[in-house]
């Protein structure tokens, strides 16, 4: 999917043993950011986790392989002028600490919410206010369903772009990625309608027995008394539960501020907040030192 998405360039570093067999790999993507008059001035990179390794490789050996692969990967990204590199989804907070600090990465606290779906039904975990708002939205004529055409995905994409334009997560991938997710058996795109008009939607991607809520949006202010955003997220959770997935992860809650309306909104569905770290490498060495001093662990 990433290969066919404009301005996204996936890359992977692979570690092999003496017999030529693959023992580890790390996936990354280079995002070309269009700045002025369609001229690309900057590139950003995203590294997905510490990588995948053969089952027989223990924790210590994984750390050694991670160090070797990161040496090659960071050098590759810097050659391609990636002056901002982000690494997310590290399974253990301190894994690869020395390697990442060696390359100038800064650990920044990050909040995620995990919805457990395998032991209890969503209705048992959600707050009474959520259930009440969902029932009110349905009684008022709001309906959430799965998308049925490329045109609906295009319409939802435009809605998501407008929704996130003034929010922290301003980067939205090219529409081609949304279309591919809609065509994949691992992708699920839902839309919320009111009187034939699309007022919200969500994008969910499966990864094994877990799922991730990539995007959710709704015209909440225009229909504030009907809470379409609540219905939109609720439907995504319910459908994920019907597919017998174990968890639904909401990954992009951002920094652990004391007050966050979106975080409180997501937690009202019964999820569990999980503290983690994301590692960032900035091109400016002074900024790296200041950020490390401020967020030192």
PDB file of C-alpha atoms in Angstrom:
ATOM      1  CA  UNK A   1       0.000   0.000   0.000  1.00  0.00           C
ATOM      2  CA  UNK A   2       2.747   2.454   0.938  1.00  0.00           C
ATOM      3  CA  UNK A   3       4.557   1.901  -2.366  1.00  0.00           C
ATOM      4  CA  UNK A   4       1.499   2.989  -4.337  1.00  0.00           C
ATOM      5  CA  UNK A   5       0.777   6.060  -2.196  1.00  0.00           C
ATOM      6  CA  UNK A   6       2.085   9.350  -3.614  1.00  0.00           C
ATOM      7  CA  UNK A   7       4.810  11.090  -1.560  1.00  0.00           C
ATOM      8  CA  UNK A   8       5.336   7.996   0.614  1.00  0.00           C
ATOM      9  CA  UNK A   9       8.453   5.909   0.030  1.00  0.00           C
ATOM     10  CA  UNK A  10       8.776   2.749   2.125  1.00  0.00           C
ATOM     11  CA  UNK A  11      12.162   1.278   2.907  1.00  0.00           C
ATOM     12  CA  UNK A  12      13.308  -1.719   4.924  1.00  0.00           C
ATOM     13  CA  UNK A  13      16.614  -2.708   6.470  1.00  0.00           C
ATOM     14  CA  UNK A  14      17.230  -6.459   6.663  1.00  0.00           C
ATOM     15  CA  UNK A  15      19.702  -8.464   8.750  1.00  0.00           C
ATOM     16  CA  UNK A  16      20.852 -11.837   7.417  1.00  0.00           C
ATOM     17  CA  UNK A  17      22.885 -14.635   8.979  1.00  0.00           C
ATOM     18  CA  UNK A  18      25.930 -16.403   7.552  1.00  0.00           C
ATOM     19  CA  UNK A  19      23.659 -18.738   5.574  1.00  0.00           C
ATOM     20  CA  UNK A  20      21.830 -15.863   3.902  1.00  0.00           C
ATOM     21  CA  UNK A  21      18.643 -16.257   5.914  1.00  0.00           C
ATOM     22  CA  UNK A  22      16.727 -13.237   7.163  1.00  0.00           C
ATOM     23  CA  UNK A  23      16.915 -12.923  10.953  1.00  0.00           C
ATOM     24  CA  UNK A  24      15.589  -9.387  11.446  1.00  0.00           C
ATOM     25  CA  UNK A  25      14.037  -6.452   9.635  1.00  0.00           C
ATOM     26  CA  UNK A  26      12.847  -2.907  10.351  1.00  0.00           C
ATOM     27  CA  UNK A  27      10.282  -1.058   8.231  1.00  0.00           C
ATOM     28  CA  UNK A  28      10.334   2.698   7.696  1.00  0.00           C
ATOM     29  CA  UNK A  29       8.728   5.213   5.388  1.00  0.00           C
ATOM     30  CA  UNK A  30       9.967   8.484   3.955  1.00  0.00           C
ATOM     31  CA  UNK A  31       7.327  11.184   3.675  1.00  0.00           C
ATOM     32  CA  UNK A  32       7.985  13.972   1.229  1.00  0.00           C
ATOM     33  CA  UNK A  33       6.316  17.148   2.443  1.00  0.00           C
ATOM     34  CA  UNK A  34       5.201  19.655  -0.152  1.00  0.00           C
ATOM     35  CA  UNK A  35       5.990  23.166   1.032  1.00  0.00           C
ATOM     36  CA  UNK A  36       5.849  25.913  -1.591  1.00  0.00           C
ATOM     37  CA  UNK A  37       4.702  25.964  -5.224  1.00  0.00           C
ATOM     38  CA  UNK A  38       4.671  22.138  -5.196  1.00  0.00           C
ATOM     39  CA  UNK A  39       8.419  22.060  -4.538  1.00  0.00           C
ATOM     40  CA  UNK A  40       9.499  19.466  -1.978  1.00  0.00           C
ATOM     41  CA  UNK A  41      11.826  21.072   0.537  1.00  0.00           C
ATOM     42  CA  UNK A  42      11.718  18.651   3.462  1.00  0.00           C
ATOM     43  CA  UNK A  43      11.406  14.949   4.068  1.00  0.00           C
ATOM     44  CA  UNK A  44      10.332  13.197   7.232  1.00  0.00           C
ATOM     45  CA  UNK A  45      10.760   9.560   8.156  1.00  0.00           C
ATOM     46  CA  UNK A  46       8.736   7.222  10.350  1.00  0.00           C
ATOM     47  CA  UNK A  47      10.231   4.000  11.714  1.00  0.00           C
ATOM     48  CA  UNK A  48       7.710   1.362  12.792  1.00  0.00           C
ATOM     49  CA  UNK A  49       8.841  -0.236  16.030  1.00  0.00           C
ATOM     50  CA  UNK A  50      12.035  -2.085  16.864  1.00  0.00           C
ATOM     51  CA  UNK A  51      11.513  -4.541  14.017  1.00  0.00           C
ATOM     52  CA  UNK A  52      10.686  -8.216  13.584  1.00  0.00           C
ATOM     53  CA  UNK A  53      13.076 -11.017  14.523  1.00  0.00           C
ATOM     54  CA  UNK A  54      13.228 -14.794  14.326  1.00  0.00           C
ATOM     55  CA  UNK A  55      11.684 -16.497  17.335  1.00  0.00           C
ATOM     56  CA  UNK A  56      14.943 -18.139  18.443  1.00  0.00           C
ATOM     57  CA  UNK A  57      16.708 -14.767  18.844  1.00  0.00           C
ATOM     58  CA  UNK A  58      16.749 -13.722  22.508  1.00  0.00           C
ATOM     59  CA  UNK A  59      16.385 -10.210  23.938  1.00  0.00           C
ATOM     60  CA  UNK A  60      20.121  -9.483  24.108  1.00  0.00           C
ATOM     61  CA  UNK A  61      20.741 -10.606  20.532  1.00  0.00           C
ATOM     62  CA  UNK A  62      17.780  -8.537  19.365  1.00  0.00           C
ATOM     63  CA  UNK A  63      19.388  -5.487  20.910  1.00  0.00           C
ATOM     64  CA  UNK A  64      22.614  -6.172  19.009  1.00  0.00           C
ATOM     65  CA  UNK A  65      20.779  -6.690  15.713  1.00  0.00           C
ATOM     66  CA  UNK A  66      18.728  -3.565  16.349  1.00  0.00           C
ATOM     67  CA  UNK A  67      21.927  -1.553  16.785  1.00  0.00           C
ATOM     68  CA  UNK A  68      23.380  -2.843  13.508  1.00  0.00           C
ATOM     69  CA  UNK A  69      20.189  -2.273  11.536  1.00  0.00           C
ATOM     70  CA  UNK A  70      19.624   1.208  12.973  1.00  0.00           C
ATOM     71  CA  UNK A  71      23.159   2.204  11.967  1.00  0.00           C
ATOM     72  CA  UNK A  72      22.334   1.337   8.371  1.00  0.00           C
ATOM     73  CA  UNK A  73      18.784   2.725   8.448  1.00  0.00           C
ATOM     74  CA  UNK A  74      19.639   6.116   9.969  1.00  0.00           C
ATOM     75  CA  UNK A  75      22.519   6.537   7.512  1.00  0.00           C
ATOM     76  CA  UNK A  76      20.119   5.770   4.647  1.00  0.00           C
ATOM     77  CA  UNK A  77      17.510   8.250   5.901  1.00  0.00           C
ATOM     78  CA  UNK A  78      20.069  11.014   6.364  1.00  0.00           C
ATOM     79  CA  UNK A  79      21.403  10.436   2.841  1.00  0.00           C
ATOM     80  CA  UNK A  80      17.848  11.035   1.632  1.00  0.00           C
ATOM     81  CA  UNK A  81      17.698  14.344   3.561  1.00  0.00           C
ATOM     82  CA  UNK A  82      15.286  13.170   6.252  1.00  0.00           C
ATOM     83  CA  UNK A  83      15.926  15.784   8.899  1.00  0.00           C
ATOM     84  CA  UNK A  84      13.064  14.692  11.152  1.00  0.00           C
ATOM     85  CA  UNK A  85      12.839  11.010  12.117  1.00  0.00           C
ATOM     86  CA  UNK A  86      10.195   9.469  14.378  1.00  0.00           C
ATOM     87  CA  UNK A  87      10.254   5.973  15.862  1.00  0.00           C
ATOM     88  CA  UNK A  88       7.033   4.624  17.374  1.00  0.00           C
ATOM     89  CA  UNK A  89       5.595   1.455  18.894  1.00  0.00           C
ATOM     90  CA  UNK A  90       8.608   0.234  20.876  1.00  0.00           C
ATOM     91  CA  UNK A  91       7.420  -2.839  22.800  1.00  0.00           C
ATOM     92  CA  UNK A  92       9.536  -2.081  25.901  1.00  0.00           C
ATOM     93  CA  UNK A  93      10.349   1.454  26.976  1.00  0.00           C
ATOM     94  CA  UNK A  94      14.093   0.950  27.399  1.00  0.00           C
ATOM     95  CA  UNK A  95      14.707  -1.309  24.397  1.00  0.00           C
ATOM     96  CA  UNK A  96      17.503   0.078  22.230  1.00  0.00           C
ATOM     97  CA  UNK A  97      18.064   3.069  24.525  1.00  0.00           C
ATOM     98  CA  UNK A  98      21.815   3.330  23.930  1.00  0.00           C
ATOM     99  CA  UNK A  99      21.445   2.869  20.190  1.00  0.00           C
ATOM    100  CA  UNK A 100      18.798   5.554  19.872  1.00  0.00           C
ATOM    101  CA  UNK A 101      20.669   8.028  22.068  1.00  0.00           C
ATOM    102  CA  UNK A 102      23.813   7.398  20.010  1.00  0.00           C
ATOM    103  CA  UNK A 103      21.933   8.542  16.912  1.00  0.00           C
ATOM    104  CA  UNK A 104      20.550  11.640  18.625  1.00  0.00           C
ATOM    105  CA  UNK A 105      16.982  10.440  19.252  1.00  0.00           C
ATOM    106  CA  UNK A 106      14.983  12.043  22.066  1.00  0.00           C
ATOM    107  CA  UNK A 107      12.380  10.034  24.059  1.00  0.00           C
ATOM    108  CA  UNK A 108       9.110  11.925  24.482  1.00  0.00           C
ATOM    109  CA  UNK A 109       6.181  10.613  26.592  1.00  0.00           C
ATOM    110  CA  UNK A 110       3.207   9.498  24.517  1.00  0.00           C
ATOM    111  CA  UNK A 111      -0.295   8.378  25.405  1.00  0.00           C
ATOM    112  CA  UNK A 112      -2.156   5.490  23.778  1.00  0.00           C
ATOM    113  CA  UNK A 113      -5.525   3.933  24.589  1.00  0.00           C
ATOM    114  CA  UNK A 114      -6.140   0.206  24.283  1.00  0.00           C
ATOM    115  CA  UNK A 115      -9.684  -1.161  24.157  1.00  0.00           C
ATOM    116  CA  UNK A 116      -9.852  -4.766  25.318  1.00  0.00           C
ATOM    117  CA  UNK A 117     -12.550  -6.643  23.387  1.00  0.00           C
ATOM    118  CA  UNK A 118     -11.903 -10.306  24.150  1.00  0.00           C
ATOM    119  CA  UNK A 119     -13.126 -10.584  27.746  1.00  0.00           C
ATOM    120  CA  UNK A 120     -16.123  -8.230  27.982  1.00  0.00           C
ATOM    121  CA  UNK A 121     -18.603  -6.704  25.554  1.00  0.00           C
ATOM    122  CA  UNK A 122     -18.180  -3.003  24.656  1.00  0.00           C
ATOM    123  CA  UNK A 123     -21.484  -2.205  26.400  1.00  0.00           C
ATOM    124  CA  UNK A 124     -20.032  -3.425  29.704  1.00  0.00           C
ATOM    125  CA  UNK A 125     -17.032  -1.093  29.476  1.00  0.00           C
ATOM    126  CA  UNK A 126     -18.548   2.096  28.052  1.00  0.00           C
ATOM    127  CA  UNK A 127     -19.904   4.816  30.319  1.00  0.00           C
ATOM    128  CA  UNK A 128     -23.644   5.348  30.687  1.00  0.00           C
ATOM    129  CA  UNK A 129     -23.301   8.703  28.917  1.00  0.00           C
ATOM    130  CA  UNK A 130     -21.838   7.024  25.822  1.00  0.00           C
ATOM    131  CA  UNK A 131     -24.698   4.522  25.612  1.00  0.00           C
ATOM    132  CA  UNK A 132     -27.229   7.313  26.074  1.00  0.00           C
ATOM    133  CA  UNK A 133     -25.665   9.448  23.344  1.00  0.00           C
ATOM    134  CA  UNK A 134     -25.502   6.531  20.913  1.00  0.00           C
ATOM    135  CA  UNK A 135     -29.172   5.741  21.460  1.00  0.00           C
ATOM    136  CA  UNK A 136     -30.132   9.399  21.017  1.00  0.00           C
ATOM    137  CA  UNK A 137     -28.172   9.692  17.772  1.00  0.00           C
ATOM    138  CA  UNK A 138     -29.798   6.575  16.329  1.00  0.00           C
ATOM    139  CA  UNK A 139     -33.281   7.694  17.399  1.00  0.00           C
ATOM    140  CA  UNK A 140     -32.655  11.082  15.749  1.00  0.00           C
ATOM    141  CA  UNK A 141     -31.910   9.461  12.391  1.00  0.00           C
ATOM    142  CA  UNK A 142     -28.111   9.126  12.401  1.00  0.00           C
ATOM    143  CA  UNK A 143     -26.741   5.926  10.905  1.00  0.00           C
ATOM    144  CA  UNK A 144     -23.235   4.453  10.642  1.00  0.00           C
ATOM    145  CA  UNK A 145     -22.361   1.810   8.064  1.00  0.00           C
ATOM    146  CA  UNK A 146     -19.489   0.494   5.973  1.00  0.00           C
ATOM    147  CA  UNK A 147     -18.549   2.439   2.847  1.00  0.00           C
ATOM    148  CA  UNK A 148     -19.911   1.087  -0.419  1.00  0.00           C
ATOM    149  CA  UNK A 149     -17.941   2.884  -3.132  1.00  0.00           C
ATOM    150  CA  UNK A 150     -14.766   4.772  -3.990  1.00  0.00           C
ATOM    151  CA  UNK A 151     -16.840   7.944  -4.199  1.00  0.00           C
ATOM    152  CA  UNK A 152     -17.825   7.589  -0.534  1.00  0.00           C
ATOM    153  CA  UNK A 153     -14.183   7.057   0.448  1.00  0.00           C
ATOM    154  CA  UNK A 154     -13.297  10.205  -1.491  1.00  0.00           C
ATOM    155  CA  UNK A 155     -16.024  12.141   0.312  1.00  0.00           C
ATOM    156  CA  UNK A 156     -14.877  10.850   3.707  1.00  0.00           C
ATOM    157  CA  UNK A 157     -11.271  11.715   2.862  1.00  0.00           C
ATOM    158  CA  UNK A 158     -12.249  15.326   2.221  1.00  0.00           C
ATOM    159  CA  UNK A 159     -14.181  15.416   5.507  1.00  0.00           C
ATOM    160  CA  UNK A 160     -11.164  14.052   7.418  1.00  0.00           C
ATOM    161  CA  UNK A 161      -8.857  16.614   5.784  1.00  0.00           C
ATOM    162  CA  UNK A 162     -11.143  19.438   6.916  1.00  0.00           C
ATOM    163  CA  UNK A 163     -11.537  17.949  10.393  1.00  0.00           C
ATOM    164  CA  UNK A 164      -7.801  17.715  11.086  1.00  0.00           C
ATOM    165  CA  UNK A 165      -6.709  20.978   9.487  1.00  0.00           C
ATOM    166  CA  UNK A 166      -6.647  22.883  12.804  1.00  0.00           C
ATOM    167  CA  UNK A 167      -5.716  19.938  15.010  1.00  0.00           C
ATOM    168  CA  UNK A 168      -2.403  18.554  16.218  1.00  0.00           C
ATOM    169  CA  UNK A 169      -2.376  15.679  13.732  1.00  0.00           C
ATOM    170  CA  UNK A 170      -2.318  17.740  10.581  1.00  0.00           C
ATOM    171  CA  UNK A 171      -0.635  15.206   8.276  1.00  0.00           C
ATOM    172  CA  UNK A 172      -3.111  13.083   6.357  1.00  0.00           C
ATOM    173  CA  UNK A 173      -1.750  10.586   3.792  1.00  0.00           C
ATOM    174  CA  UNK A 174      -2.717  10.796   0.150  1.00  0.00           C
ATOM    175  CA  UNK A 175      -6.223   9.618  -0.719  1.00  0.00           C
ATOM    176  CA  UNK A 176      -4.770   6.656  -2.613  1.00  0.00           C
ATOM    177  CA  UNK A 177      -3.859   5.021   0.702  1.00  0.00           C
ATOM    178  CA  UNK A 178      -7.470   5.356   1.907  1.00  0.00           C
ATOM    179  CA  UNK A 179      -8.722   3.779  -1.319  1.00  0.00           C
ATOM    180  CA  UNK A 180      -6.331   0.856  -0.896  1.00  0.00           C
ATOM    181  CA  UNK A 181      -7.403   0.364   2.716  1.00  0.00           C
ATOM    182  CA  UNK A 182     -11.014   0.266   1.542  1.00  0.00           C
ATOM    183  CA  UNK A 183     -10.134  -2.483  -0.961  1.00  0.00           C
ATOM    184  CA  UNK A 184      -8.128  -4.557   1.519  1.00  0.00           C
ATOM    185  CA  UNK A 185      -9.538  -7.376   3.635  1.00  0.00           C
ATOM    186  CA  UNK A 186      -7.588  -5.878   6.538  1.00  0.00           C
ATOM    187  CA  UNK A 187      -9.120  -2.419   6.144  1.00  0.00           C
ATOM    188  CA  UNK A 188     -12.522  -1.222   7.346  1.00  0.00           C
ATOM    189  CA  UNK A 189     -13.903   2.223   6.569  1.00  0.00           C
ATOM    190  CA  UNK A 190     -17.188   3.413   8.068  1.00  0.00           C
ATOM    191  CA  UNK A 191     -19.293   6.499   7.439  1.00  0.00           C
ATOM    192  CA  UNK A 192     -21.951   8.203   9.552  1.00  0.00           C
ATOM    193  CA  UNK A 193     -24.889   9.789   7.720  1.00  0.00           C
ATOM    194  CA  UNK A 194     -27.782  12.040   8.635  1.00  0.00           C
ATOM    195  CA  UNK A 195     -30.626  12.569   6.175  1.00  0.00           C
ATOM    196  CA  UNK A 196     -28.451  11.304   3.339  1.00  0.00           C
ATOM    197  CA  UNK A 197     -25.513  13.571   4.194  1.00  0.00           C
ATOM    198  CA  UNK A 198     -22.147  12.248   5.365  1.00  0.00           C
ATOM    199  CA  UNK A 199     -21.335  13.777   8.756  1.00  0.00           C
ATOM    200  CA  UNK A 200     -18.551  11.514  10.030  1.00  0.00           C
ATOM    201  CA  UNK A 201     -16.493   8.408   9.544  1.00  0.00           C
ATOM    202  CA  UNK A 202     -13.616   6.255  10.741  1.00  0.00           C
ATOM    203  CA  UNK A 203     -10.772   4.134   9.367  1.00  0.00           C
ATOM    204  CA  UNK A 204      -9.786   0.881  11.095  1.00  0.00           C
ATOM    205  CA  UNK A 205      -6.904  -1.400  10.084  1.00  0.00           C
ATOM    206  CA  UNK A 206      -6.414  -4.972  11.343  1.00  0.00           C
ATOM    207  CA  UNK A 207      -3.015  -6.342  12.330  1.00  0.00           C
ATOM    208  CA  UNK A 208      -3.309  -9.959  13.372  1.00  0.00           C
ATOM    209  CA  UNK A 209      -5.784 -10.230  16.237  1.00  0.00           C
ATOM    210  CA  UNK A 210      -5.486  -6.523  17.038  1.00  0.00           C
ATOM    211  CA  UNK A 211      -6.920  -3.506  15.234  1.00  0.00           C
ATOM    212  CA  UNK A 212      -5.974   0.172  15.078  1.00  0.00           C
ATOM    213  CA  UNK A 213      -8.252   3.165  14.769  1.00  0.00           C
ATOM    214  CA  UNK A 214      -6.251   5.292  12.335  1.00  0.00           C
ATOM    215  CA  UNK A 215      -8.677   8.165  11.820  1.00  0.00           C
ATOM    216  CA  UNK A 216     -12.024   9.256  13.214  1.00  0.00           C
ATOM    217  CA  UNK A 217     -13.878  12.461  12.414  1.00  0.00           C
ATOM    218  CA  UNK A 218     -17.359  13.967  12.629  1.00  0.00           C
ATOM    219  CA  UNK A 219     -19.179  17.274  12.310  1.00  0.00           C
ATOM    220  CA  UNK A 220     -19.584  17.449  16.065  1.00  0.00           C
ATOM    221  CA  UNK A 221     -20.067  21.209  16.350  1.00  0.00           C
ATOM    222  CA  UNK A 222     -22.742  21.376  13.671  1.00  0.00           C
ATOM    223  CA  UNK A 223     -24.702  18.540  15.302  1.00  0.00           C
ATOM    224  CA  UNK A 224     -23.562  19.028  18.900  1.00  0.00           C
ATOM    225  CA  UNK A 225     -26.874  17.940  20.403  1.00  0.00           C
ATOM    226  CA  UNK A 226     -26.789  14.571  18.590  1.00  0.00           C
ATOM    227  CA  UNK A 227     -23.136  13.582  19.142  1.00  0.00           C
ATOM    228  CA  UNK A 228     -22.331  11.953  15.764  1.00  0.00           C
ATOM    229  CA  UNK A 229     -18.695  11.540  16.806  1.00  0.00           C
ATOM    230  CA  UNK A 230     -19.741   9.269  19.657  1.00  0.00           C
ATOM    231  CA  UNK A 231     -21.799   7.112  17.295  1.00  0.00           C
ATOM    232  CA  UNK A 232     -18.931   6.992  14.780  1.00  0.00           C
ATOM    233  CA  UNK A 233     -16.352   5.702  17.263  1.00  0.00           C
ATOM    234  CA  UNK A 234     -18.867   3.388  18.928  1.00  0.00           C
ATOM    235  CA  UNK A 235     -19.677   1.686  15.621  1.00  0.00           C
ATOM    236  CA  UNK A 236     -15.966   1.137  14.924  1.00  0.00           C
ATOM    237  CA  UNK A 237     -15.556  -0.492  18.343  1.00  0.00           C
ATOM    238  CA  UNK A 238     -18.648  -2.669  17.906  1.00  0.00           C
ATOM    239  CA  UNK A 239     -17.620  -3.875  14.445  1.00  0.00           C
ATOM    240  CA  UNK A 240     -14.128  -4.688  15.682  1.00  0.00           C
ATOM    241  CA  UNK A 241     -15.677  -6.707  18.501  1.00  0.00           C
ATOM    242  CA  UNK A 242     -17.906  -8.565  16.016  1.00  0.00           C
ATOM    243  CA  UNK A 243     -14.811  -9.600  14.042  1.00  0.00           C
ATOM    244  CA  UNK A 244     -13.548 -11.176  17.300  1.00  0.00           C
ATOM    245  CA  UNK A 245     -10.469  -8.983  17.472  1.00  0.00           C
ATOM    246  CA  UNK A 246      -8.730  -8.876  20.848  1.00  0.00           C
ATOM    247  CA  UNK A 247      -7.962  -5.162  21.044  1.00  0.00           C
ATOM    248  CA  UNK A 248      -8.610  -1.847  19.355  1.00  0.00           C
ATOM    249  CA  UNK A 249      -5.732   0.597  19.731  1.00  0.00           C
ATOM    250  CA  UNK A 250      -5.983   4.375  19.469  1.00  0.00           C
ATOM    251  CA  UNK A 251      -2.383   5.448  18.950  1.00  0.00           C
ATOM    252  CA  UNK A 252      -2.366   9.161  18.219  1.00  0.00           C
ATOM    253  CA  UNK A 253      -3.484  10.784  21.464  1.00  0.00           C
ATOM    254  CA  UNK A 254      -0.182  12.627  21.676  1.00  0.00           C
ATOM    255  CA  UNK A 255       1.527  14.155  24.687  1.00  0.00           C
ATOM    256  CA  UNK A 256       0.177  13.403  28.189  1.00  0.00           C
ATOM    257  CA  UNK A 257      -1.266  16.834  28.915  1.00  0.00           C
ATOM    258  CA  UNK A 258      -3.265  17.156  32.132  1.00  0.00           C
ATOM    259  CA  UNK A 259      -6.349  18.167  30.130  1.00  0.00           C
ATOM    260  CA  UNK A 260      -7.268  16.653  26.774  1.00  0.00           C
ATOM    261  CA  UNK A 261     -10.851  16.660  25.532  1.00  0.00           C
ATOM    262  CA  UNK A 262     -10.140  14.037  22.888  1.00  0.00           C
ATOM    263  CA  UNK A 263      -8.406  11.726  25.364  1.00  0.00           C
ATOM    264  CA  UNK A 264     -11.324  12.025  27.803  1.00  0.00           C
ATOM    265  CA  UNK A 265     -13.718  11.363  24.928  1.00  0.00           C
ATOM    266  CA  UNK A 266     -11.888   8.187  23.896  1.00  0.00           C
ATOM    267  CA  UNK A 267     -11.587   6.960  27.486  1.00  0.00           C
ATOM    268  CA  UNK A 268     -15.359   7.273  27.949  1.00  0.00           C
ATOM    269  CA  UNK A 269     -15.727   4.182  25.730  1.00  0.00           C
ATOM    270  CA  UNK A 270     -13.977   2.073  28.361  1.00  0.00           C
ATOM    271  CA  UNK A 271     -10.427   1.945  27.043  1.00  0.00           C
ATOM    272  CA  UNK A 272      -7.299   1.803  29.157  1.00  0.00           C
ATOM    273  CA  UNK A 273      -4.647   4.542  28.892  1.00  0.00           C
ATOM    274  CA  UNK A 274      -1.147   3.234  28.300  1.00  0.00           C
ATOM    275  CA  UNK A 275       1.932   5.404  28.693  1.00  0.00           C
ATOM    276  CA  UNK A 276       4.696   4.901  26.159  1.00  0.00           C
ATOM    277  CA  UNK A 277       7.544   6.760  24.513  1.00  0.00           C
ATOM    278  CA  UNK A 278       8.077   7.913  20.976  1.00  0.00           C
ATOM    279  CA  UNK A 279      11.585   8.686  19.872  1.00  0.00           C
ATOM    280  CA  UNK A 280      12.294  11.742  17.726  1.00  0.00           C
ATOM    281  CA  UNK A 281      15.452  12.853  15.975  1.00  0.00           C
ATOM    282  CA  UNK A 282      15.609  16.535  15.034  1.00  0.00           C
ATOM    283  CA  UNK A 283      18.093  18.004  12.574  1.00  0.00           C
ATOM    284  CA  UNK A 284      18.979  20.857  14.930  1.00  0.00           C
ATOM    285  CA  UNK A 285      21.509  19.611  17.497  1.00  0.00           C
ATOM    286  CA  UNK A 286      20.650  22.382  19.968  1.00  0.00           C
ATOM    287  CA  UNK A 287      16.980  21.403  19.863  1.00  0.00           C
ATOM    288  CA  UNK A 288      17.939  17.765  20.450  1.00  0.00           C
ATOM    289  CA  UNK A 289      19.887  18.676  23.589  1.00  0.00           C
ATOM    290  CA  UNK A 290      17.112  20.905  24.931  1.00  0.00           C
ATOM    291  CA  UNK A 291      14.422  18.305  24.268  1.00  0.00           C
ATOM    292  CA  UNK A 292      16.465  15.527  25.851  1.00  0.00           C
ATOM    293  CA  UNK A 293      17.099  17.672  28.937  1.00  0.00           C
ATOM    294  CA  UNK A 294      13.382  18.493  29.235  1.00  0.00           C
ATOM    295  CA  UNK A 295      12.123  14.922  28.665  1.00  0.00           C
ATOM    296  CA  UNK A 296      15.093  13.060  30.148  1.00  0.00           C
ATOM    297  CA  UNK A 297      14.359   9.580  31.465  1.00  0.00           C
TER     298      UNK A 297
END
